[in-house]
Coordinates of C-alpha atoms in Angstrom, one line a residue:
X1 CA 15.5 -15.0 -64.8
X2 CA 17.3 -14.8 -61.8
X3 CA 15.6 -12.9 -58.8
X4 CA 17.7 -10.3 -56.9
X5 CA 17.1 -9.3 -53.3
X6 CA 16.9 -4.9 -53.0
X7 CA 17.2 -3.6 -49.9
X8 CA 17.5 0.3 -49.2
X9 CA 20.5 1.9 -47.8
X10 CA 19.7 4.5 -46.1
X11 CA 17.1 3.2 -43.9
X12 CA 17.7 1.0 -40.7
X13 CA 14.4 -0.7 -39.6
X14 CA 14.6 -1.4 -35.6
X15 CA 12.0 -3.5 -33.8
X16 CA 11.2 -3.5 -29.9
X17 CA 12.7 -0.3 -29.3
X18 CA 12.1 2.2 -27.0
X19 CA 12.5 6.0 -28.1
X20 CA 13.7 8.8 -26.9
X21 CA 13.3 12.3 -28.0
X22 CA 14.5 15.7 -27.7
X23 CA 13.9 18.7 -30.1
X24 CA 16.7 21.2 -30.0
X25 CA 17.1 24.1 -32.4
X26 CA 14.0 23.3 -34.4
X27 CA 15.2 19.7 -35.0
X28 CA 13.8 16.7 -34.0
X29 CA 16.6 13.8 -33.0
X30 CA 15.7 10.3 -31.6
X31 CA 17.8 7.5 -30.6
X32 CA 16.6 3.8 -30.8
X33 CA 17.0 1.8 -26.6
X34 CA 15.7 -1.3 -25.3
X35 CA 13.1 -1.0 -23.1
X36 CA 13.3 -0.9 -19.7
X37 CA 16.6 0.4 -19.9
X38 CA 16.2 4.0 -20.3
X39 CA 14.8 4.3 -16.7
X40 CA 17.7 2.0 -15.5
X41 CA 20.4 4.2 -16.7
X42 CA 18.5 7.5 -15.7
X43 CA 18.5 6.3 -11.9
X44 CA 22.0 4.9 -11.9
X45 CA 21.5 1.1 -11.6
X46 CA 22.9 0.4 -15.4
X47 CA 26.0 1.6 -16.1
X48 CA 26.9 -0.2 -19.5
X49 CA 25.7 2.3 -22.6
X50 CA 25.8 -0.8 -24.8
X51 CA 22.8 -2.3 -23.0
X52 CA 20.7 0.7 -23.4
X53 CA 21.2 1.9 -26.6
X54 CA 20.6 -0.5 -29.6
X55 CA 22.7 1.0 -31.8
X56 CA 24.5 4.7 -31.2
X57 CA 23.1 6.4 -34.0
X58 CA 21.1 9.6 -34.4
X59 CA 18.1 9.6 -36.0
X60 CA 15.9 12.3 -37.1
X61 CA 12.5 9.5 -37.6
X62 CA 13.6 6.1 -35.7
X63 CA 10.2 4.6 -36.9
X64 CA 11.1 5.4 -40.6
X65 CA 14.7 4.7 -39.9
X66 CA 15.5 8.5 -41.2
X67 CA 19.5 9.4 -40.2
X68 CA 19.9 13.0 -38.8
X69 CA 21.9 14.8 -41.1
X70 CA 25.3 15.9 -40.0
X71 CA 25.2 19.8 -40.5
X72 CA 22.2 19.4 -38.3
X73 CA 23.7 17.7 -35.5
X74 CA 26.6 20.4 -35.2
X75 CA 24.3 23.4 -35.9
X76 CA 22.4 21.6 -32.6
X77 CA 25.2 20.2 -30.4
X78 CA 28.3 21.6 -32.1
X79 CA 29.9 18.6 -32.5
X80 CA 28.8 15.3 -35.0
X81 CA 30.2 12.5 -32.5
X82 CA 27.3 10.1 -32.3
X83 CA 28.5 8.8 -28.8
X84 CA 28.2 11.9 -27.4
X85 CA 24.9 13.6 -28.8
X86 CA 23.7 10.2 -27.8
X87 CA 24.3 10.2 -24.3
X88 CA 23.0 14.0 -24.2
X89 CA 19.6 12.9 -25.8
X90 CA 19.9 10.1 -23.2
X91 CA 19.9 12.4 -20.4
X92 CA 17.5 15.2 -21.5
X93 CA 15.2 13.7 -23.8
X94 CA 11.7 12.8 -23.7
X95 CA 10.9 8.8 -23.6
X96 CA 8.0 8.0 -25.9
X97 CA 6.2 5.1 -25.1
X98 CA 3.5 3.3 -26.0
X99 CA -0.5 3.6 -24.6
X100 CA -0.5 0.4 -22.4
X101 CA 3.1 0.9 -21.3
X102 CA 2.5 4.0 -19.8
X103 CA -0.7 2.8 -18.4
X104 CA 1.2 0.1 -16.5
X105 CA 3.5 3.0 -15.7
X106 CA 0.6 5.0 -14.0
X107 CA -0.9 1.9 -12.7
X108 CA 2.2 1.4 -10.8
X109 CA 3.1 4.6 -9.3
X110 CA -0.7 4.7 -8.8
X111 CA 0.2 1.3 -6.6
X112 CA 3.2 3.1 -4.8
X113 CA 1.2 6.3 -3.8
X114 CA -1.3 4.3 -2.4
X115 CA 1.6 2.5 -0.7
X116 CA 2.8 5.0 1.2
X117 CA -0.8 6.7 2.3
X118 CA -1.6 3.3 3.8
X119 CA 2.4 3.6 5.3
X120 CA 1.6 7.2 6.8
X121 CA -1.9 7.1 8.3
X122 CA -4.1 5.3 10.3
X123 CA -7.9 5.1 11.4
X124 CA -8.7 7.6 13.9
X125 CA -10.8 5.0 15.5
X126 CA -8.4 2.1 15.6
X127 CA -5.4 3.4 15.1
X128 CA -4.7 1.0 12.6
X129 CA -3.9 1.3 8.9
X130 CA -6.0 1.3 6.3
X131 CA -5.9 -1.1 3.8
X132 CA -4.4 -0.9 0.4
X133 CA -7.7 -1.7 -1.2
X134 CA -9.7 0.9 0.8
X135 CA -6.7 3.8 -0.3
X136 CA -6.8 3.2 -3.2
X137 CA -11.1 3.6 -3.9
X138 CA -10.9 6.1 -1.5
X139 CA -8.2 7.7 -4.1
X140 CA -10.6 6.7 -6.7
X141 CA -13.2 8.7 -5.0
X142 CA -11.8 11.9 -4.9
X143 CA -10.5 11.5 -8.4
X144 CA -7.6 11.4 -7.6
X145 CA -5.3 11.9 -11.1
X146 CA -1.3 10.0 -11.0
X147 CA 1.3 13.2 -12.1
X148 CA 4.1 11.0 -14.0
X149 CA 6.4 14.0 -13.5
X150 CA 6.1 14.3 -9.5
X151 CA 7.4 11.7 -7.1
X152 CA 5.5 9.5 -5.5
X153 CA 6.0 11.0 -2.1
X154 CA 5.2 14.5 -3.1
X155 CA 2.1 13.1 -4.3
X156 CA 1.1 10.6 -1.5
X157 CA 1.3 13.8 1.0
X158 CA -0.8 15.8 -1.3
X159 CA -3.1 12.6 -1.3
X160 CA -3.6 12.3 3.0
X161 CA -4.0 16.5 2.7
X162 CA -6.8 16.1 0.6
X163 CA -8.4 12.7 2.2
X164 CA -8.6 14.3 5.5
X165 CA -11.1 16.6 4.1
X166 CA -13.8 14.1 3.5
X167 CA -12.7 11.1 5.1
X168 CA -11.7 10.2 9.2
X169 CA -8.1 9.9 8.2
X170 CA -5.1 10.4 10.8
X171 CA -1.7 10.6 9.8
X172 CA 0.4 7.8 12.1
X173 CA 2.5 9.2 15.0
X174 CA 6.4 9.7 14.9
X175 CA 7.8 7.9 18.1
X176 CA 11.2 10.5 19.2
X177 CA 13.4 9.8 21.8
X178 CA 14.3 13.4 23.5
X179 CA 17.5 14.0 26.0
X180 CA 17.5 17.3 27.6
X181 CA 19.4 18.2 30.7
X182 CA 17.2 17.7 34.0
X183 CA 16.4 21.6 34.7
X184 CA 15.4 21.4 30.8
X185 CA 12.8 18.7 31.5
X186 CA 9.8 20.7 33.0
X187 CA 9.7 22.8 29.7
X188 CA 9.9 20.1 27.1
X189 CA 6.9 18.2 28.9
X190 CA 5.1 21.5 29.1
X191 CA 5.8 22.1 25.1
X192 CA 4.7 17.9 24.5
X193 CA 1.5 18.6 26.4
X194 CA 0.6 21.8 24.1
X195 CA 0.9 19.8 21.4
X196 CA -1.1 16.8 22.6
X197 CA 2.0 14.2 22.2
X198 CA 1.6 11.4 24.4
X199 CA 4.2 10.2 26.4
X200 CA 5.4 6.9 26.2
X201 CA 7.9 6.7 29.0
X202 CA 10.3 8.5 31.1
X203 CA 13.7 7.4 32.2
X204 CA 16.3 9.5 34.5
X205 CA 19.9 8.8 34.4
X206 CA 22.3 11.5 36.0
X207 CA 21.7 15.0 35.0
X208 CA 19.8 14.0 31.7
X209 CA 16.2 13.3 31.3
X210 CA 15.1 10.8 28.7
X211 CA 11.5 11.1 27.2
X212 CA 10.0 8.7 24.5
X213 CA 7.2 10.3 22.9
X214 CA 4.5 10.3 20.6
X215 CA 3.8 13.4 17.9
X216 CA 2.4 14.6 14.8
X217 CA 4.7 14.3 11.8
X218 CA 3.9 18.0 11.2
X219 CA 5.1 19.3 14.7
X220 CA 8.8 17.1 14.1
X221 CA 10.7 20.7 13.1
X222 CA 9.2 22.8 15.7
X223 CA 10.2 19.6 18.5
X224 CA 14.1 19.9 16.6
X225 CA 14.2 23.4 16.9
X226 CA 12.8 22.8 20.5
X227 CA 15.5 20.2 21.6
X228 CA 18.5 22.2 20.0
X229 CA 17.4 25.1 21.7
X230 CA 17.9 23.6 25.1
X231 CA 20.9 21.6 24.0
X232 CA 19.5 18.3 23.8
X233 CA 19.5 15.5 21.5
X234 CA 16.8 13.9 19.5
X235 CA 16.1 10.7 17.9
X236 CA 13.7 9.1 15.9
X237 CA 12.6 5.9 16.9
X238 CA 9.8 5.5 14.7
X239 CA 8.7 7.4 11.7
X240 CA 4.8 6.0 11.8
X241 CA 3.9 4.3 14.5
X242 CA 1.1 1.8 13.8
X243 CA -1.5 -0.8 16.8
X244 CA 0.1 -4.0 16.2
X245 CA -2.4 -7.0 14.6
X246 CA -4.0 -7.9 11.8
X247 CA -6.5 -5.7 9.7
X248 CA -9.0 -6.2 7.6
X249 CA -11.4 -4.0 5.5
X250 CA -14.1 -4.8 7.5
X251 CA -13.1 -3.6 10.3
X252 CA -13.4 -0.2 9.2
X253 CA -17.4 -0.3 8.5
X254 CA -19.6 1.9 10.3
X255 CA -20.9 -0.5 13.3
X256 CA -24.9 1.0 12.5
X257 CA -24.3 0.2 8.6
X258 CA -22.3 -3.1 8.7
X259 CA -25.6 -5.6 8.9
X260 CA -27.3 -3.8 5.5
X261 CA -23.6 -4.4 4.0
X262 CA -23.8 -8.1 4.4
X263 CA -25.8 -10.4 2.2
X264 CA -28.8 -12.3 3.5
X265 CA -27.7 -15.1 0.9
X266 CA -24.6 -15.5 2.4
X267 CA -26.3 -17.1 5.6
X268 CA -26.6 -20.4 3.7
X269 CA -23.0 -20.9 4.3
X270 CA -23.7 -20.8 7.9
X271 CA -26.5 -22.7 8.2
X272 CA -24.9 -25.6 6.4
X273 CA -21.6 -25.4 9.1
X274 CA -24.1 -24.9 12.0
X275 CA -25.5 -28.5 10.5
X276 CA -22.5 -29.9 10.1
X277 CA -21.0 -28.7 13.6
X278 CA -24.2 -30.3 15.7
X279 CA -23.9 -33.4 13.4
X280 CA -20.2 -34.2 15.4
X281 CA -19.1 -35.5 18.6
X282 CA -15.7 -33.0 19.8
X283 CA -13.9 -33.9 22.0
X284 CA -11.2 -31.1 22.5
X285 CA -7.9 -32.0 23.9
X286 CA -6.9 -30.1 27.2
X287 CA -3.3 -28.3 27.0
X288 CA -3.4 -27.9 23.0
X289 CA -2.0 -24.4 22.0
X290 CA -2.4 -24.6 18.5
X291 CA -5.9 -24.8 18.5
X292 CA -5.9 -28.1 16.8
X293 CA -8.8 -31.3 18.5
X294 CA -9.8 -34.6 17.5
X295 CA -12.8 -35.5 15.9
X296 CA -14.5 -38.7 17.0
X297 CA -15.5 -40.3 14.4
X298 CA -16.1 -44.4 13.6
X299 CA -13.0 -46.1 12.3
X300 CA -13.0 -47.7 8.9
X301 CA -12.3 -51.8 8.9
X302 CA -8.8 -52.3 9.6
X303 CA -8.2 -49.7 11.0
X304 CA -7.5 -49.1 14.8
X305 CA -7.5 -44.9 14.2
X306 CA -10.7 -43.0 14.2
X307 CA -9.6 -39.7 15.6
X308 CA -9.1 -36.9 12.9
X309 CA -7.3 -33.4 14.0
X310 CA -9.4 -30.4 13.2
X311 CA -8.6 -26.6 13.3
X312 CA -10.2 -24.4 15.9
X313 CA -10.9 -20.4 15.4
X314 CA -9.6 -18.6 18.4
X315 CA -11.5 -15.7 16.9
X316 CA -15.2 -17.2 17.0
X317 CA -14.3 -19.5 19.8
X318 CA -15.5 -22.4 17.7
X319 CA -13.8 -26.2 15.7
X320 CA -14.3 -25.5 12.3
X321 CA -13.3 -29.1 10.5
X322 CA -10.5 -29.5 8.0
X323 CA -8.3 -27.1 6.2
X324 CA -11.1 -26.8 3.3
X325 CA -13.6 -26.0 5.8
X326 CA -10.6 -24.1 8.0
X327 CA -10.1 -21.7 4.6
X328 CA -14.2 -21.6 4.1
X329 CA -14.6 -20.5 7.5
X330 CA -12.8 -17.4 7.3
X331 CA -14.8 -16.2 4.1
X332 CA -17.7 -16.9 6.1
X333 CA -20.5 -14.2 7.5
X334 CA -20.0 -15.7 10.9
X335 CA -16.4 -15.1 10.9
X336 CA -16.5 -11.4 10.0
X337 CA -19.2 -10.9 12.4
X338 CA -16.7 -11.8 14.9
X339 CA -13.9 -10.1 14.0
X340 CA -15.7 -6.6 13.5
X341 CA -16.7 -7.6 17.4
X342 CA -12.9 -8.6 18.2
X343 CA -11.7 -5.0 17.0
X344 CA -14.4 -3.6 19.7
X345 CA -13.5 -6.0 22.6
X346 CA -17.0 -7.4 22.4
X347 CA -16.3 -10.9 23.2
X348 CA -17.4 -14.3 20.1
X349 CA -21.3 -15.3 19.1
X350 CA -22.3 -18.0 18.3
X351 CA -23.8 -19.1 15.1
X352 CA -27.3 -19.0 16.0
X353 CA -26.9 -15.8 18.0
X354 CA -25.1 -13.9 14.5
X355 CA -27.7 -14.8 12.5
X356 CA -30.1 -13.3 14.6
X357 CA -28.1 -10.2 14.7
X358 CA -27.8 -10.6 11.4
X359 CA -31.6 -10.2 11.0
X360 CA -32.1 -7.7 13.3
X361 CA -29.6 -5.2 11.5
X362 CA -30.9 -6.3 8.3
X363 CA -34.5 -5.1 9.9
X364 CA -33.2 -2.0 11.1
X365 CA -31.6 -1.7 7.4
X366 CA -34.9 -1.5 6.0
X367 CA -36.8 0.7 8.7
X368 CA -34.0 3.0 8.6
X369 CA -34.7 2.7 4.1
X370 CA -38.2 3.6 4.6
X371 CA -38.3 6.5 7.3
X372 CA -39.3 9.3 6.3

């Protein structure tokens, strides 16, 4: 008995697909994309309909591969061409997809939000950014919830409004470049003081005056409207304006707080490269800008070298060993310690003199704990 293969005929089963939906005149109609494409085509970056859609058909149930019926396709769009009903659906419908794909969506323009905060404002202390890190669990503190219909921008401004309400958060200065005519000057400077802009620098060439500022993003229209007004010319030279150097999430402890932050277990780690650093000879090479000296050590038979080149920290003023011990060093308590005392202009300790400052916070930790 021979064994014959049935397959339906109506029904189209489609795999990896991405759908999208509109409902129009009580109807529901679905076309079958790849993913990832839908997005591309929306913003303009694929132009080729044949690499969005996977097949141009109108569907009425792409999961059960039901065809939209004809008479409801021109009772909807007044036409039954499939090309075009497609590329309508394209453009207005809704894109379903799936639970972890739109939470990688979110997660990502959760990412870009917290982008551009970081981008726009700076501690009011250092005027330095914040990290990504810190925006984003300070965004997690304030339950902060991603809008998938909103820009990001929209959002991110909506984000700083709301962080400056419980956390010391600055947005970054705009850096403008005015020209005014010289009897203008007097009264643009007087405006710039009102609004507490700081003045960079001031040039004079002929009859024109050229000032390079400081502002608040917010006061940018009201300093346009200002310039025009006198007939001048403005020009951004900066739109946030950031303290060059590193930064670090550290640096942005409270000073009083930082030693009941910092683990007494960590110490070990310092104890054991305090050890190591008495147990060697240095003898640091004069002229050397890279920070690099040679360890004196005793050379092995047969051989005439016994130097080894070791990394120094300009930070805590200290050779650290090798490029293992280099990389350790950095995660170190010690190393911190410094840099928190680097952003303040205190100048390095040593290791002996951290880990008594070390003990001493951790002591005022606990007194501070217990007080009543």
């Amino acid at each position: 008995m021979s064994k014959t293969l049935v397959q339906p005929i109506g029904q189209k089963r489609l795999t990896n697909v991405a759908v999208v939906r509109l409902k129009k005149h009580g109807n529901r109609f679905e076309i079958a994309c790849y993913k990832n494409k839908v997005l591309s085509w929306r913003s303009g970056v694929e132009k080729d309909l044949d690499e969005v859609l996977q097949s141009q058909t109108v569907y009425s149930n792409v999961s059960k591969g039901v065809l939209a019926k004809s008479k409801d396709l021109i009772a909807a769009f007044g036409t039954d061409d499939q090309s075009k009903i497609c590329l309508e659906i394209l453009d207005k419908g809704e894109l379903q997809v799936a639970g972890k794909e739109r939470e990688s969506q979110f997660s990502s323009q959760f990412r870009d939000i917290a982008t551009i905060v970081m981008q726009k404002t700076i501690n009011p202390e250092t005027q330095r950014p914040y990290t990504i890190s810190m925006i984003e669990r300070l965004m997690h503190e304030i339950h902060f919830a991603v809008d998938p219909n909103s820009s990001s921008k929209k959002q991110a401004l909506e984000v700083i409004r709301e962080l400056q309400k419980h956390y010391p958060i600055n947005r970054a200065p705009m850096r403008l470049r005015i020209h005014v005519p010289e009897q203008r000057s007097p009264s643009v400077l007087d405006k710039l003081k009102e609004w507490n802009a700081s003045i960079v620098s001031r040039e004079e060439s002929g009859s024109q005056h050229s000032i390079i500022c400081e502002i608040e993003p917010s006061l940018f229209r009201d300093c346009d409207a200002l310039v025009r007004n006198l007939q001048g010319r403005l020009e951004i030279l900066a739109v946030n304006v950031h303290v060059e150097g590193d930064t670090f999430v550290d640096q942005y402890d409270d000073h009083e707080d930082e030693p009941s932050s910092l683990r007494k277990d960590s110490t070990g780690s310092v104890l054991q490269l305090s050890e190591k650093m008495q147990k060697q000879t240095i003898s640091s090479e004069s002229g050397n800008s890279r920070g690099e000296v040679k360890l004196n050590k005793p050379a092995k038979a047969g051989s005439s070298e016994g130097e080894v080149k070791l990394n120094k920290c300009t930070t805590c003023n200290a050779v650290v060993g090798d490029s293992k011990e280099y990389r350790e060093h950095f995660k170190s308590d010690w190393h911190k310690h410094n840099l928190r005392r680097k952003t303040r202009q205190l100048p390095p300790l040593t290791v002996e003199e951290c880990m008594a400052d070390l003990e001493l916070g951790d002591s005022k930790a606990d007194l501070k704990e217990y007080s009543f």
